[in-house]
Structure formats: structure tokens, C-alpha cells
Coordinates of C-alpha atoms in Angstrom, one line a residue:
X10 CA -20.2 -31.5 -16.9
X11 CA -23.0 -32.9 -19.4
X12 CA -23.1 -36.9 -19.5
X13 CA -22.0 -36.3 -23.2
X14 CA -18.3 -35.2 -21.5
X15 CA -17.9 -38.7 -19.8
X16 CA -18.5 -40.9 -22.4
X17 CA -14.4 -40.5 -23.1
X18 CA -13.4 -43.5 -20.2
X19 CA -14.6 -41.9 -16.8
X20 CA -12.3 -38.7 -16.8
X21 CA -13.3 -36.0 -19.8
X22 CA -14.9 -35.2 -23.1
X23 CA -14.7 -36.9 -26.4
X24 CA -14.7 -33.8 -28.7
X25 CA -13.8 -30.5 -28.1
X26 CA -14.5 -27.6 -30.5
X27 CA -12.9 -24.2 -31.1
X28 CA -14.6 -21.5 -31.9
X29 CA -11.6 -19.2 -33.7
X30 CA -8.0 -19.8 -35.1
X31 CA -6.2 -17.5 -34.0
X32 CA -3.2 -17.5 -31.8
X33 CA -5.6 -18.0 -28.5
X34 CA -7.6 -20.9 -30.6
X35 CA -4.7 -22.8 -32.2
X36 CA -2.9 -22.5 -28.7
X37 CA -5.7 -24.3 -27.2
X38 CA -5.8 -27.0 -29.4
X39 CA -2.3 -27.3 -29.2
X40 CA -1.9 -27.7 -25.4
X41 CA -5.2 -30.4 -25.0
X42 CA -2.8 -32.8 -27.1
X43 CA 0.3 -32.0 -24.9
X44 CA -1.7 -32.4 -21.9
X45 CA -2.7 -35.8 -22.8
X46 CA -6.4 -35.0 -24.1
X47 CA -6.8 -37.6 -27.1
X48 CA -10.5 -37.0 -28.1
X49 CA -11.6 -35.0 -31.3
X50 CA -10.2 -31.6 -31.3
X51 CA -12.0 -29.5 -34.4
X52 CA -10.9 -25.6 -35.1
X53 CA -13.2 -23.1 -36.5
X54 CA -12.1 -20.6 -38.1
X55 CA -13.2 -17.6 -40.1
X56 CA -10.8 -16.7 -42.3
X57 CA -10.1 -19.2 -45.3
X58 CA -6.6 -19.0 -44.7
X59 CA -4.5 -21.0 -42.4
X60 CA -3.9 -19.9 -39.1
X61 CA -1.4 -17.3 -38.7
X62 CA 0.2 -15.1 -35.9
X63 CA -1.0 -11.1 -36.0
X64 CA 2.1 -8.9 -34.9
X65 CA 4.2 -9.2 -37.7
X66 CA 1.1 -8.0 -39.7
X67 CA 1.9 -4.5 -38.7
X68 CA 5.6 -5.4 -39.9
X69 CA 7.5 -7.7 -41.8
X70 CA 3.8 -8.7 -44.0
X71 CA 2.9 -4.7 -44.1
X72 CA 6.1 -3.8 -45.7
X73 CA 6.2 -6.6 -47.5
X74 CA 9.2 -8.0 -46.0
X75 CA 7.3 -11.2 -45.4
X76 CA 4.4 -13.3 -47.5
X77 CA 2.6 -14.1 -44.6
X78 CA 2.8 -15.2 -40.5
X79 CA 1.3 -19.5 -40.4
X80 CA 2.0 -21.0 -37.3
X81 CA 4.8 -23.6 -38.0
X82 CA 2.3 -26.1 -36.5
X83 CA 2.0 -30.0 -38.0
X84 CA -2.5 -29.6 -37.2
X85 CA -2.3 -33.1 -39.0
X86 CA 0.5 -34.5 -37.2
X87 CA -1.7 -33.6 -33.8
X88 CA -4.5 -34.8 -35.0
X89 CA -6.1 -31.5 -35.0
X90 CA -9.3 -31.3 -37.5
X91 CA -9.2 -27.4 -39.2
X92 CA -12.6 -26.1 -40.9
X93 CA -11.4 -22.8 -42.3
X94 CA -13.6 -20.2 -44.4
X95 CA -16.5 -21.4 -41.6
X96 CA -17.8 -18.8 -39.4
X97 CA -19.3 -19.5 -35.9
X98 CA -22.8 -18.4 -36.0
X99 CA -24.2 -19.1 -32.4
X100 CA -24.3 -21.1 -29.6
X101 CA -27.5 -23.5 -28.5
X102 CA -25.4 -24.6 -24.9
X103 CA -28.9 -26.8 -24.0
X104 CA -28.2 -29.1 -27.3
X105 CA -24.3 -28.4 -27.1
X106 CA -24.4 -27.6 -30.2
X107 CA -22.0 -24.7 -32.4
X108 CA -23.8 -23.4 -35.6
X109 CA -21.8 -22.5 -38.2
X110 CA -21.5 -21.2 -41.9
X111 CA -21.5 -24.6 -42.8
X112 CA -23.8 -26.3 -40.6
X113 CA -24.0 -27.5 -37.2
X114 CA -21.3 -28.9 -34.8
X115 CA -21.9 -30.7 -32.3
X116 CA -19.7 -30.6 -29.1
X117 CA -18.6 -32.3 -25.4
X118 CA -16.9 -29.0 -24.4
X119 CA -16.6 -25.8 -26.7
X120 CA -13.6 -22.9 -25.9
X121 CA -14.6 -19.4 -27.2
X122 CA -11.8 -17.7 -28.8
X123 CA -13.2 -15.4 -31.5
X124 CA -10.7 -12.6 -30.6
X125 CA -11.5 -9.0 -30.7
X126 CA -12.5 -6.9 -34.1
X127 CA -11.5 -3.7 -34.8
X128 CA -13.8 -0.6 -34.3
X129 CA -14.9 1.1 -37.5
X130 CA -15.0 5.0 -37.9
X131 CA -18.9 6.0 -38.2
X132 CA -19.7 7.2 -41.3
X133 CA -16.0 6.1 -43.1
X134 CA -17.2 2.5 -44.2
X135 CA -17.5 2.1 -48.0
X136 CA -15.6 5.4 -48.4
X137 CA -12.7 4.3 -51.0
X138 CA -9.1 4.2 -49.5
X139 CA -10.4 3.5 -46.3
X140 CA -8.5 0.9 -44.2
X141 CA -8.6 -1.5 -40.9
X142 CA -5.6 -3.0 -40.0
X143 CA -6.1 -6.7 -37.9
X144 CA -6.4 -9.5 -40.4
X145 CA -3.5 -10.8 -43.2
X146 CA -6.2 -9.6 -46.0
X147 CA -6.1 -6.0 -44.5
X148 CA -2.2 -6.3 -44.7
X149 CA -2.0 -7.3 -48.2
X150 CA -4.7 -4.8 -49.0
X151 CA -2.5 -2.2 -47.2
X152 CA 1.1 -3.2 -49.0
X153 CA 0.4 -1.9 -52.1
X154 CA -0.4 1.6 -50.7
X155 CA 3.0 1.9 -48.7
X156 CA 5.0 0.8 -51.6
X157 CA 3.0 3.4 -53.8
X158 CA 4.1 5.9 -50.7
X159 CA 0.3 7.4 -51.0
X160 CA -0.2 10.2 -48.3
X161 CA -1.6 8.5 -45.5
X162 CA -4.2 9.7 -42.3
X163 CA -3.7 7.5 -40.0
X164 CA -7.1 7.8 -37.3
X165 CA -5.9 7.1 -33.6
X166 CA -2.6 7.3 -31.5
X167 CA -3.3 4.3 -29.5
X168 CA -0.6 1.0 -30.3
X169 CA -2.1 -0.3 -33.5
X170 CA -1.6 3.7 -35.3
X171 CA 1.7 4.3 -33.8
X172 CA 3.1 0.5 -35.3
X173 CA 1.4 1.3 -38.5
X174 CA 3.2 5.0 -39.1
X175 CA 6.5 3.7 -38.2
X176 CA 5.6 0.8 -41.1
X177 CA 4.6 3.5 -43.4
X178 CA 7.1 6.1 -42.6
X179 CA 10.3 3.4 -43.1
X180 CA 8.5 2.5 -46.6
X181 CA 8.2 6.7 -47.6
X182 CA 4.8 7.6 -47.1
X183 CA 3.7 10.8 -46.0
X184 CA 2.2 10.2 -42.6
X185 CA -0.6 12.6 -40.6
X186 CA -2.1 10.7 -37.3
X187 CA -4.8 12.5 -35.9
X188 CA -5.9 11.5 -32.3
X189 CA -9.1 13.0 -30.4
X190 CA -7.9 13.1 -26.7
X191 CA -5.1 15.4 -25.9
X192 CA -1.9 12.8 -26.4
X193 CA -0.8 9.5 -27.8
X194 CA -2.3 6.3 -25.8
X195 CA -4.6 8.1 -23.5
X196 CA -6.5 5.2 -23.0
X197 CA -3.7 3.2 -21.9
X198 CA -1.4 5.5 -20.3
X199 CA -1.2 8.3 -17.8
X200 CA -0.2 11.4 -19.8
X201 CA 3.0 12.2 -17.8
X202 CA 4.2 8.9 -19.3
X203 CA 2.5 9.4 -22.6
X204 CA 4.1 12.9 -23.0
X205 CA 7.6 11.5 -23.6
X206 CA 6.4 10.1 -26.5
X207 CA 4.5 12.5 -28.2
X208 CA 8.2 13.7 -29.2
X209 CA 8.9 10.5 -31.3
X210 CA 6.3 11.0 -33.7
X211 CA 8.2 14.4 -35.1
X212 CA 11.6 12.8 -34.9
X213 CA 10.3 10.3 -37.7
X214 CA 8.8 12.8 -39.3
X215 CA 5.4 11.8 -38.3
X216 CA 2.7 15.0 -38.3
X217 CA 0.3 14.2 -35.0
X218 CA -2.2 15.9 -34.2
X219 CA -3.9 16.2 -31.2
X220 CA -7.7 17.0 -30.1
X221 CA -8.5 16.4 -33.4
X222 CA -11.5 14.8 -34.1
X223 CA -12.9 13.6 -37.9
X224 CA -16.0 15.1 -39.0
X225 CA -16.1 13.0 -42.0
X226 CA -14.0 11.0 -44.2
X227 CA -14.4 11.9 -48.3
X228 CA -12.6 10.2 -50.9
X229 CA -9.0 11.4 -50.9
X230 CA -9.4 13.7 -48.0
X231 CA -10.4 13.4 -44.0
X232 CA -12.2 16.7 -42.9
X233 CA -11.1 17.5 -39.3
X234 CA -14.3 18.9 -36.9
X235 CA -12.1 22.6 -37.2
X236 CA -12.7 22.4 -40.7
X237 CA -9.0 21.4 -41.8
X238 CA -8.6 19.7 -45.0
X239 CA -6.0 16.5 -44.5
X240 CA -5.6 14.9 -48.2
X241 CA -5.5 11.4 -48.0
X242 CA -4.5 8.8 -50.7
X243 CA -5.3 6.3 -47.9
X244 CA -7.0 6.5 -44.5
X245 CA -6.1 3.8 -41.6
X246 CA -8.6 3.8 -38.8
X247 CA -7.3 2.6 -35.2
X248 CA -9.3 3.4 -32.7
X249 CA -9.5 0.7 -30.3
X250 CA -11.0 -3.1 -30.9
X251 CA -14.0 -4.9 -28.8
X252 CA -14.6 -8.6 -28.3
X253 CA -15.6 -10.4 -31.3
X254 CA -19.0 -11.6 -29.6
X255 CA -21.9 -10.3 -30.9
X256 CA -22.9 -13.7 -32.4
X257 CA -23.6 -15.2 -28.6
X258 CA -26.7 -12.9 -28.2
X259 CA -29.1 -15.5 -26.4
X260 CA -27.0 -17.7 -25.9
X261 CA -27.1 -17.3 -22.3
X262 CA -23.5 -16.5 -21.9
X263 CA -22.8 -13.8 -19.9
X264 CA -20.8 -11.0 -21.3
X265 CA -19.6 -7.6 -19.1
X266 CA -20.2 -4.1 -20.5
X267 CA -17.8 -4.3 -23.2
X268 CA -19.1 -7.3 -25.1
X269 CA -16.7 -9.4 -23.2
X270 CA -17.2 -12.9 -22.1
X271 CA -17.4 -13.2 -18.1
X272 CA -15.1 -16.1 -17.6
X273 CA -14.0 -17.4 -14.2
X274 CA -10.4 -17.7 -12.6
X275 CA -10.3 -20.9 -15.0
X276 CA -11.5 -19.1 -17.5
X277 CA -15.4 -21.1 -17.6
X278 CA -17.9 -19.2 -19.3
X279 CA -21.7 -19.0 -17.2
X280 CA -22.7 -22.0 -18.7
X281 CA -21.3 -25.4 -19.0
X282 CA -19.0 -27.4 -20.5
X283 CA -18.0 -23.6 -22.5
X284 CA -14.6 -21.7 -21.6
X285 CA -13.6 -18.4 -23.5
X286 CA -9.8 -17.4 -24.1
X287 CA -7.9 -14.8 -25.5
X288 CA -8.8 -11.2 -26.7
X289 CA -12.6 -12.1 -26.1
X290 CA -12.8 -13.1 -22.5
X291 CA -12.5 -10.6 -19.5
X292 CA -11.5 -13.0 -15.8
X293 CA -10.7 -12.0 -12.1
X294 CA -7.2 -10.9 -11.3
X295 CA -6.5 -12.0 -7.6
X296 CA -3.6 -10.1 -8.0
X297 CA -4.9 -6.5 -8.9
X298 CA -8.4 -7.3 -7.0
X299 CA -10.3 -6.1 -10.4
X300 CA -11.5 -8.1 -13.8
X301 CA -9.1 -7.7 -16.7
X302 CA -10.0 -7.5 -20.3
X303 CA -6.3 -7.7 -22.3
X304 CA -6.1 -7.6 -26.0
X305 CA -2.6 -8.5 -25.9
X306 CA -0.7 -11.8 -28.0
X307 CA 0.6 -12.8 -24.3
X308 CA -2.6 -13.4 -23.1
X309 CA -3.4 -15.4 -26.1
X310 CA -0.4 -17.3 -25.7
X311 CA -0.9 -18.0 -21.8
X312 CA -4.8 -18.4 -20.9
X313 CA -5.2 -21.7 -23.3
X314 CA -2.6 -23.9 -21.2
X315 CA -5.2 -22.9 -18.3
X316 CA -8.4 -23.7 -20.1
X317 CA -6.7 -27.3 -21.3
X318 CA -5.4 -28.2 -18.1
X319 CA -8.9 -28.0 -17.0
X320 CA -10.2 -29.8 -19.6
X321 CA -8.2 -32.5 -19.1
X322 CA -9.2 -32.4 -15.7
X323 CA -5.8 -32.2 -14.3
X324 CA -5.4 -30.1 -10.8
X325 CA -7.0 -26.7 -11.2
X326 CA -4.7 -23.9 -11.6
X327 CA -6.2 -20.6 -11.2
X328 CA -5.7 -17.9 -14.1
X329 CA -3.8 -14.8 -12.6
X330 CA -1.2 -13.9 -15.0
X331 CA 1.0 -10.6 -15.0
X332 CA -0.2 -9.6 -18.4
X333 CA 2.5 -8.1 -20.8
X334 CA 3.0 -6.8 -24.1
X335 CA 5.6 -5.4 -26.7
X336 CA 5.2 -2.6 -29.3
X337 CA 8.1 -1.3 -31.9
X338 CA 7.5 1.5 -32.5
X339 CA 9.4 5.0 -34.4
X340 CA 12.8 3.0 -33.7
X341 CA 12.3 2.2 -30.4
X342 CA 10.7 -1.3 -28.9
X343 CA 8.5 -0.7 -26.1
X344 CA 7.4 -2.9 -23.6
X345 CA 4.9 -3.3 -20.8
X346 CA 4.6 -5.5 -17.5
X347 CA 1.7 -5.3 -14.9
X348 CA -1.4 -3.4 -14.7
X349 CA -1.2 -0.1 -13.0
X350 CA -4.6 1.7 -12.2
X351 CA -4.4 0.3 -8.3
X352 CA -0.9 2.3 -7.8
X353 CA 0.1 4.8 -5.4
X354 CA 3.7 5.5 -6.0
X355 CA 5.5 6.2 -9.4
X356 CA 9.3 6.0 -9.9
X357 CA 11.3 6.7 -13.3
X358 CA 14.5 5.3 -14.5
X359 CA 16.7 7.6 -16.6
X360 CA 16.0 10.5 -18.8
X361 CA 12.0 9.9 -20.2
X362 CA 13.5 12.1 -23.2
X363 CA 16.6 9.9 -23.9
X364 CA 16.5 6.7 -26.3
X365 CA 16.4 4.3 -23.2
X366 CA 14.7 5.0 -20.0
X367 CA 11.7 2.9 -17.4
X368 CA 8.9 3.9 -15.3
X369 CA 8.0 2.1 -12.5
X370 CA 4.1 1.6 -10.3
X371 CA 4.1 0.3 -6.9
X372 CA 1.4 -0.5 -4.5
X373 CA 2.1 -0.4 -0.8
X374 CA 6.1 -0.6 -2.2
X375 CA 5.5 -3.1 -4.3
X376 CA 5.9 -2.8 -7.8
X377 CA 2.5 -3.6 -10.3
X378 CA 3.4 -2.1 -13.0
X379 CA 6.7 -1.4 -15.3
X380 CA 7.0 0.5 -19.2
X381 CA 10.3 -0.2 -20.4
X382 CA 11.7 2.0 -23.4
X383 CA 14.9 0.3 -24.5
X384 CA 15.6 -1.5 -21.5
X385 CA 14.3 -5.2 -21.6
X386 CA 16.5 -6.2 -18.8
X387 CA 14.4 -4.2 -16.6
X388 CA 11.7 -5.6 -17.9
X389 CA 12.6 -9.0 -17.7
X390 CA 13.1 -8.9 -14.2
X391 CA 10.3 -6.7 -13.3
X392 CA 8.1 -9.3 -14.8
X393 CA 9.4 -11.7 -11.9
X394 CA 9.2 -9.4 -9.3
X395 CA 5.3 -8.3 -10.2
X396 CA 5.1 -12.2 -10.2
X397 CA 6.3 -12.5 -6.6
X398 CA 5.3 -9.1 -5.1
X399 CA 8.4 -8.7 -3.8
X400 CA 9.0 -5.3 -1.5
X401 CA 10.9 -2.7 -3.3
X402 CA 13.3 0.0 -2.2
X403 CA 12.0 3.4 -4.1
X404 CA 15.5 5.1 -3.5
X405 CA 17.3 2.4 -5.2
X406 CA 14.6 1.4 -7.9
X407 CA 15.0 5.2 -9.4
X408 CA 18.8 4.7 -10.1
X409 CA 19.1 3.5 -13.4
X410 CA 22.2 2.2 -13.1
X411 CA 21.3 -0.3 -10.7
X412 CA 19.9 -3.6 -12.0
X413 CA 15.9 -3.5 -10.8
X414 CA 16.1 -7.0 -9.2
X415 CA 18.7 -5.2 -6.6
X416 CA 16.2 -2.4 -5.9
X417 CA 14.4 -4.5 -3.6
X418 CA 14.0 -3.7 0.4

């Protein structure tokens, strides 16, 4: 650490900045005053509003069942200093110094938590009717168009555009999703599990299309590469999101081949005295022997308790998480445990075309991996038993009737 970080007794730094408020910033903040850390702890953040969760964007503040999704957080209570509306700029890690929007700030240690932005159709940006969906002000852009029940395209079959036609499907839109690969989720799925749920866009009345790329994007109308004509009184474009880093260029912090921070397994950055968190930061998993890159709101949640404990300098803990996520989607809420690309064995639970059923990975008969549709029991417990690599019986693991924490060998 720089001699700045000692000048707080003999132990840590006086003032820590944030770079982003979002659920992986404020999280951070949050658990350096639990853990004891009483310097200056200073938020920056992009957005002028305060800092809010994102899932129930695509849901209760979509369909405007809700205003809006602030953390129920007391910042002033905690003594946490918020600069909103103030965007970080770059880093000068010689100086320890964050510029910003609104001028330099200095720091003893600086956490990188910028989150991920959303990719942008080429040739679809200023196009009127065109829409992202990630921050509260593309929400409240996109409520009036659901209650107006506009036809909507909706670009990409990935999470982000299933959660969005279910959203605009329960408020009466018309909904088209058009995906380019051959299936919903092929980027995060293997299709035999993906094809179950092609079926659940139809039963909502969903059109999807599949291999079906946009040649361009007009006003009122997306023109499909086969020449197909989709009218459009809105167009919602979810294609995938990258780390929100392109302000570090020469900074010297290393970042991996999708823009993504290179942090170690606690989550320190290639220079010192600067950790990244969250959606923008890749790190070693010990468990699945490969670097993970997870735009999910657990990660968020979990990596910061890691980056503050070491801030704090209490004992090292190493950052190895089984990483998790949920989706709602089309009436049914989806969840996901594990990472499975290092499997060798697959095992399903129940009917895959029935309102409630699980597939399993395991490695060496151990389970990795679980997708749970409808059964968060299963989920639950194959959380713990990813956790603690426990050997498992595939026989028993397929019958659905039996609870998965008695499937083991």
C-alpha cells in the first residue's frame, strides 16, 4: 500500500472512493462501515438520481407498478458522502487521484464498480422509438410505450429481452423478438436446455423469431436481413452488455479481452491500492479452474464484503463464489446455480415441457451446475451442494421426486 493508506493509525486508509452507485458500489460502501472502516467513504456516481437496485426495472418500475427501486439505505446515517450526476472520467493511480465531471478526487484506496453498459444495435442509434433497457431513465422512457400497448420488436432472446416481452406482453403490447442465433439464450445455454423454452414464448403469445438478423432499423419498422418488414411503434435492443470501462484507457489497469478489469482472488486490480467489483470485474474461480466475468445482481451483492474485508485489513478471504441468478420470465421464475462449461454429465429432473422441471451438470459426479424452472427447493439446496462439492448419485439425482440434497452418493 501507498504511505497515503497508513496515515489512518497504523492499520488502513483514511479515504476510500467509489467509482459507481450501483448495487456493487453502494454494497461496498456499505460493508467498509460494518466492518469497522471509519475513514472517508465518498460514492461516485453517474446518474443524478439516488442509488437504486436494477431488477425490478424490468418489472414493477416498467409496468409502472412501482415509481422507482432506492436502496432503503440511511448514506447519511453511515456517514457515506454521495456525489451524484458526477461521472468518473479516469484514473492517474501514480497521484492516486479519480478525475471526474466535477473535478478531481483524490484517494487512499479507490474500488471500481462502474457496472456493465448495454450494447447498442449499429446503425439503430438516433433512430426514433429506439430503446435500451438498464438504467431507471430507460424504464420511465419505456412505460409510456407499454401502457400505449405500441407494437413492439424486441432485438435479442438472451435474459434482458425475454424479461422485457413478458413486461410488455402482461401490459397488451404486441410483441415480435427477433434473435440471430438459432434459439433463445445461446450464449448462455446449451440448446437442448434452451429448446424447452423456445415453447414459452408462443404460449404468451410472444412471436420469436429465430436466425433473424436486422439489416436496419427505420422509423416505425425493423427490416430483417431476408427482407421482412416487422412494423415497430418501439424497438428494444438486448443484445448482451460489456464492462463499463472504457474510461481506464492508460490507466495502467489491466483489463481481459472483454473490456473487463483483471482483478485477483481478492478482487485487487494490477495496480495498487485499486480493487474492482461487480459487473465490471472478471477474477479466478478456484472452483471451476477458469476466470469468470458475471453480470449478475448476486455477484454485485457478494464480491464487495470481499473487497472491504480486505480493506480493512482483516484476514484475507479469497473470492470463489458459486455465482447465481434469477429471471421471471413468461409466468415462470427461472433460476440458475453454478457455472457449467467444465461438465461432463447432464441429468434432468421432470418433464423439460411441463410448468416445473431442473437440469442438472456434474464434473467427475459432482454437481457444477443446476437451472431450476419452478423448483427453488432444488435450487436452494443445489447451491449448498455446488458449495461443498459434494459426490452425487446420478440415478437418484434424475428422480424428481426425491429431494436433491438426498441424491448424494
Amino acid at each position: 500500500m501507498s504511505d497515503q493508506t497508513q496515515e489512518q493509525g497504523t492499520s488502513g486508509p483514511r479515504r476510500v472512493v467509489v467509482a459507481g452507485a450501483g448495487m456493487a458500489g453502494v454494497q461496498t460502501a456499505v460493508a467498509l462501515r460494518e466492518q469497522g472502516f471509519t475513514g472517508t467513504v465518498t460514492l461516485i456516481g453517474a446518474e443524478p438520481h439516488q442509488p437504486y437496485d436494477r431488477p425490478p426495472l424490468s418489472k414493477a418500475v416498467l409496468l409502472g407498478k412501482a415509481e422507482g427501486s432506492a436502496f432503503d439505505i440511511d448514506f447519511e446515517a453511515l456517514g457515506l458522502e454521495l456525489r451524484l450526476g458526477c461521472e468518473a472520467l479516469a484514473v492517474r493511480p501514480g497521484a492516486h487521484v479519480l478525475e471526474t465531471s466535477a473535478g478531481p478526487v483524490p484517494y487512499d484506496v479507490l474500488v471500481l464498480a462502474t457496472g456493465a453498459e448495454p450494447i447498442r444495435l449499429p446503425g439503430a442509434e438516433g433512430v426514433p422509438g429506439v430503446h435500451l433497457l438498464r438504467t431507471l431513465d430507460d424504464a420511465e422512457r419505456l412505460r409510456p410505450v407499454l401502457s400505449e400497448q405500441h407494437d413492439i420488436v424486441v432485438v435479442g432472446a438472451g435474459w434482458i429481452g425475454a424479461e422485457f416481452a413478458t413486461a410488455a406482453r402482461e401490459a397488451g403490447c404486441a410483441v415480435t423478438v427477433v434473435e440471430a442465433a438459432d434459439r433463445p439464450l445461446a450464449g448462455a445455454l446449451p440448446a437442448e436446455v434452451a429448446e424447452p423454452m423456445t415453447a414459452w414464448y408462443a404460449d404468451s403469445g410472444t412471436e420469436l423469431r429465430t436466425h433473424a438478423r436486422v439489416e436496419r432499423v427505420e422509423p416505425g419498422a425493423v427490416v430483417l436481413d431476408d427482407g421482412s418488414r416487422l412494423p415497430a411503434g418501439a424497438v428494444v435492443v438486448g443484445i448482451g452488455a460489456r464492462p463499463a470501462t472504457g474510461w481506464l484507457a492508460g490507466s495502467g489497469i489491466a483489463l481481459g479481452p472483454h473490456g473487463d478489469v483483471l482483478a485477483d482472488d481478492r478482487l485487487r486490480t494490477s495496480v495498487p491500492d485499486v480493487y474492482a467489483v461487480g459487473d465490471c470485474a472478471s477474477f479466478p474461480s478456484g472452483r471451476y479452474g477458469e476466470r469468470l466475468l458475471i453480470h449478475h445482481w448476486d455477484n454485485a451483492l457478494q464480491g464487495p464484503r470481499t473487497v472491504a474485508a480486505d480493506i480493512v485489513g482483516l484476514t484475507p478471504v479469497v473470492y470463489d463464489p458459486v455465482p447465481y441468478f434469477w429471471s421471471e420470465q413468461f409466468g415462470r421464475f427461472v433460476q440458475y446455480a453454478g457455472h457449467h462449461t467444465s461438465a461432463d454429465t447432464v441429468v434432468w429432473r421432470g418433464d423439460r415441457t411441463g410448468p416445473a422441471w431442473t437440469v442438472c451438470w456434474l464434473r467427475e459426479g459432482r454437481l457444477v451446475a443446476l437451472l431450476a424452472v419452478g423448483r427453488p427447493r432444488d435450487l436452494a439446496q443445489g447451491r449448498r451442494l455446488i458449495a461443498s462439492g459434494t459426490p452425487m448419485d446420478p440415478l437418484l439425482l434424475a428422480d424428481p421426486a426425491k429431494p436433491l440434497k438426498a441424491a448424494t452418493a
